Coordinates of C-alpha atoms in Angstrom, one line a residue:
X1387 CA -123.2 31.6 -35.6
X1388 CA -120.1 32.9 -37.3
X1389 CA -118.7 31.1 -40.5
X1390 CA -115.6 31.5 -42.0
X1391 CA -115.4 30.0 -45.6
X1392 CA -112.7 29.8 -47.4
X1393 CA -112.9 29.5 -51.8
X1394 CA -116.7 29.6 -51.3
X1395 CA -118.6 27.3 -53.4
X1396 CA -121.0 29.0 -55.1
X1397 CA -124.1 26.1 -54.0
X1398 CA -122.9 27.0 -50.3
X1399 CA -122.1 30.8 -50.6
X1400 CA -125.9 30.9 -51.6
X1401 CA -127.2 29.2 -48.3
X1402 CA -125.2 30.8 -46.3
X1403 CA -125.4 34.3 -47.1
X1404 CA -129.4 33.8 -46.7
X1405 CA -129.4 33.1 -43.5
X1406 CA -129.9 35.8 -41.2
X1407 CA -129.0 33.6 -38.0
X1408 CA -125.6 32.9 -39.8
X1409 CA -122.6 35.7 -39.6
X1410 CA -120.8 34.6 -43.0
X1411 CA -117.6 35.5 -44.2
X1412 CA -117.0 34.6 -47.8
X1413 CA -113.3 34.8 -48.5
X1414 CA -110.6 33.8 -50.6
X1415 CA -107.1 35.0 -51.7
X1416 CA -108.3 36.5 -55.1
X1417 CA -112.1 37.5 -54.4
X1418 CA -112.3 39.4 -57.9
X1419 CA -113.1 35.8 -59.6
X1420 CA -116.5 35.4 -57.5
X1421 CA -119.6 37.0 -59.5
X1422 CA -122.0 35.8 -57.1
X1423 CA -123.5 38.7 -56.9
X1424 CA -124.8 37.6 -53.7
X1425 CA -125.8 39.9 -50.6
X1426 CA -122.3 38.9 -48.7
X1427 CA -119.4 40.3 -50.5
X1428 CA -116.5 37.6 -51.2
X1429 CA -113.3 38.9 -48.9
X1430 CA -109.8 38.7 -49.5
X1431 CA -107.6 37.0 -47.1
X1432 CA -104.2 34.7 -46.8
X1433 CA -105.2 31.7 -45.6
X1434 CA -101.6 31.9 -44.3
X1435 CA -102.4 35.3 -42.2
X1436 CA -106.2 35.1 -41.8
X1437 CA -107.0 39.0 -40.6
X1438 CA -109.6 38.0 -38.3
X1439 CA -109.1 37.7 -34.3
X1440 CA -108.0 34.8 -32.1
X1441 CA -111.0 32.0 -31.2
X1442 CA -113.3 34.4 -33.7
X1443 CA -115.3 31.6 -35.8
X1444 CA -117.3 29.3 -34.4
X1445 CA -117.4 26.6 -37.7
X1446 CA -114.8 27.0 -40.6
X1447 CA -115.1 25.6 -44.2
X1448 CA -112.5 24.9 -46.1
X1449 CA -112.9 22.8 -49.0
X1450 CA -110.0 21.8 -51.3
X1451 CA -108.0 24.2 -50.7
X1452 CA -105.0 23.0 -48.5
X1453 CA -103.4 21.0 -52.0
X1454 CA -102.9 24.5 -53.0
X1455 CA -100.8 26.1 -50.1
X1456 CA -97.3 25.7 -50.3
X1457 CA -97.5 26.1 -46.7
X1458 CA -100.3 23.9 -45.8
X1459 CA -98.9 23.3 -41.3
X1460 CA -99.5 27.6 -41.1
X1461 CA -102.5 27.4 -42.9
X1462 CA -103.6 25.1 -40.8
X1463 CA -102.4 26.7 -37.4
X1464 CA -104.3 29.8 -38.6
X1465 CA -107.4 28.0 -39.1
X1466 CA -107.0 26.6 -35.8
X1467 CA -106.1 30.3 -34.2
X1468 CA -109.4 32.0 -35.4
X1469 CA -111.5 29.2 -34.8
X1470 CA -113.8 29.7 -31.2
X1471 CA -112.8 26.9 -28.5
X1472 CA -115.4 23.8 -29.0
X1473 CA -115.6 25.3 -32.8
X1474 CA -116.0 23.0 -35.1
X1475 CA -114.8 23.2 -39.2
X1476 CA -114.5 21.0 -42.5
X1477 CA -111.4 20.7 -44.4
X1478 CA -111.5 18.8 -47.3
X1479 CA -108.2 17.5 -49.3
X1480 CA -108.1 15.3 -52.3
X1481 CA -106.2 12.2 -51.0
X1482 CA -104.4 9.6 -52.5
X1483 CA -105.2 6.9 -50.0
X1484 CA -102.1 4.4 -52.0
X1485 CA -99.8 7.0 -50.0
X1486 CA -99.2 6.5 -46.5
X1487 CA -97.6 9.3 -46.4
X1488 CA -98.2 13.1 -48.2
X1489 CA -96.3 13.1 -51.2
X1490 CA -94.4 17.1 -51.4
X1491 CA -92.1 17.9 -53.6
X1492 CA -91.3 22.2 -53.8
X1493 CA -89.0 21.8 -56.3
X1494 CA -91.7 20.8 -58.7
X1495 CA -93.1 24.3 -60.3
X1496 CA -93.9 24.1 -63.4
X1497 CA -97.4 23.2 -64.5
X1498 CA -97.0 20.2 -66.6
X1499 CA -94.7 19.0 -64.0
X1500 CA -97.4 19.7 -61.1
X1501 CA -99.9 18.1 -63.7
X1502 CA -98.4 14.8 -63.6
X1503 CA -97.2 14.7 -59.7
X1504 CA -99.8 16.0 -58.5
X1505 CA -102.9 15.8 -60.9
X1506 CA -103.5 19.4 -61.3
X1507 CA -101.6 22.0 -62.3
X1508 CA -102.2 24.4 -59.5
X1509 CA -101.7 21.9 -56.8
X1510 CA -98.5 21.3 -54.7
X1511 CA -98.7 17.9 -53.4
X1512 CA -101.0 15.0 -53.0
X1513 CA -101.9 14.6 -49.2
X1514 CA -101.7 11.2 -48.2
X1515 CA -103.2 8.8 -45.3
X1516 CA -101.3 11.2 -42.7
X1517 CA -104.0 14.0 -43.7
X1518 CA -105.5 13.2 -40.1
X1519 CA -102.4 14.0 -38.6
X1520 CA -101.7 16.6 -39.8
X1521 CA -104.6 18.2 -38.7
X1522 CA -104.0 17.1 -34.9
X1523 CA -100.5 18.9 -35.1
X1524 CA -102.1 21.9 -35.7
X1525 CA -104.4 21.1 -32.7
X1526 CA -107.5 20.0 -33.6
X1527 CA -109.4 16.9 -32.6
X1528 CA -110.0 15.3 -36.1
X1529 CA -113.4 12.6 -37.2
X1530 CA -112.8 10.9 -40.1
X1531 CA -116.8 10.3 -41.6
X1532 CA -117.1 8.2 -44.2
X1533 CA -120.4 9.7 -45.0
X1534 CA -121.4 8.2 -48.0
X1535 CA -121.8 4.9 -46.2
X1536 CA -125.3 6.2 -45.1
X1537 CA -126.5 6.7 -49.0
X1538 CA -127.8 3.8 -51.2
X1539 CA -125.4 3.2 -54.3
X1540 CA -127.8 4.8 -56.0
X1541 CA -128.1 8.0 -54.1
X1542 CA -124.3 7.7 -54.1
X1543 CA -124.5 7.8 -58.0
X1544 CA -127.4 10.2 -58.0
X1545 CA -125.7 13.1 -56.0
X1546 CA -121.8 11.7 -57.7
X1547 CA -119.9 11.3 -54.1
X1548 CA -116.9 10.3 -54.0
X1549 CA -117.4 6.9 -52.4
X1550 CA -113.5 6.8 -51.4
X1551 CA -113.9 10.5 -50.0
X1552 CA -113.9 11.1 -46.3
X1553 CA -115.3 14.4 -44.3
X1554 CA -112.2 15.0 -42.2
X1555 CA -114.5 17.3 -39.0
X1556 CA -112.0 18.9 -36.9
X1557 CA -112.8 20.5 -33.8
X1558 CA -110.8 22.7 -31.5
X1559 CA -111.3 21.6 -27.7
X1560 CA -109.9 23.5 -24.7

């Protein structure tokens, strides 16, 4: 299997890059901050120009990363070009789930000011409800999976899910 991971954690990165029946690419836009010092070098790449083929991946990860790209619809048709038909990927966002809408503002650039829209300073909007469909203009066929549902409370506690956090799976069919 081939994996495309995007701002790899470093509790992934580790799994991954042990196993021999996985192809993993590690990347990110500045790879020098990952000392992982791992087997599987950390690549750069523009989530906004991914240098890898069409239908090339056959699962993407892509966690918390999308808040960060001003623009988030390319990023998300390049996830959706490299990705292999019937290939599968998760794409996790914090969402405010008070906003039926995703709340963007561009005009917003300083970090104090992104602090207080958007609750970090290096994030440029807060995705809202419509998270799913933005996905499903890029292409994909999007699961929402409330996954936590199948852990006790005090599993839930145990491992600290977000209880209000969703797995959004999105798959590319043909």
């Amino acid at each position: 299997m081939r994996l495309l991971h995007f701002a790899p954690e470093k509790v992934f990165y580790d799994i991954f890059s042990e196993m021999p029946e996985i192809d993993y690419f590690p990347c990110d836009l500045h790879p020098n901050i990952y000392d992982y010092n791992g087997k599987t070098k950390v690549r750069k790449a523009d989530i906004t120009n991914i240098p890898f083929p069409n239908d090339h991946f056959d699962f993407i990860m892509c966690n918390h990363v999308l808040e960060h790209i001003p623009e988030d619809a390319l990023a998300m048709s390049e996830l959706y070009r490299v990705m292999k038909p019937n290939g599968m990927g998760i794409f996790q966002v914090p969402i405010d789930h008070n906003l039926d809408t995703t709340y963007e503002d561009f005009s917003i650039t300083s970090p104090k000011a992104r602090l207080k829209a958007f609750g970090r300073c290096d994030h440029v909007r807060w995705y809202g409800k419509d998270y799913k469909d933005r996905l499903k203009k890029a292409g994909f066929e999007v699961t929402e999976d409330h996954f936590v549902d199948s852990f006790t409370e005090e599993d839930q506690f145990k491992y600290g899910f977000d209880t209000t956090e969703l797995i959004y799976l999105c798959k590319k069919t043909v």
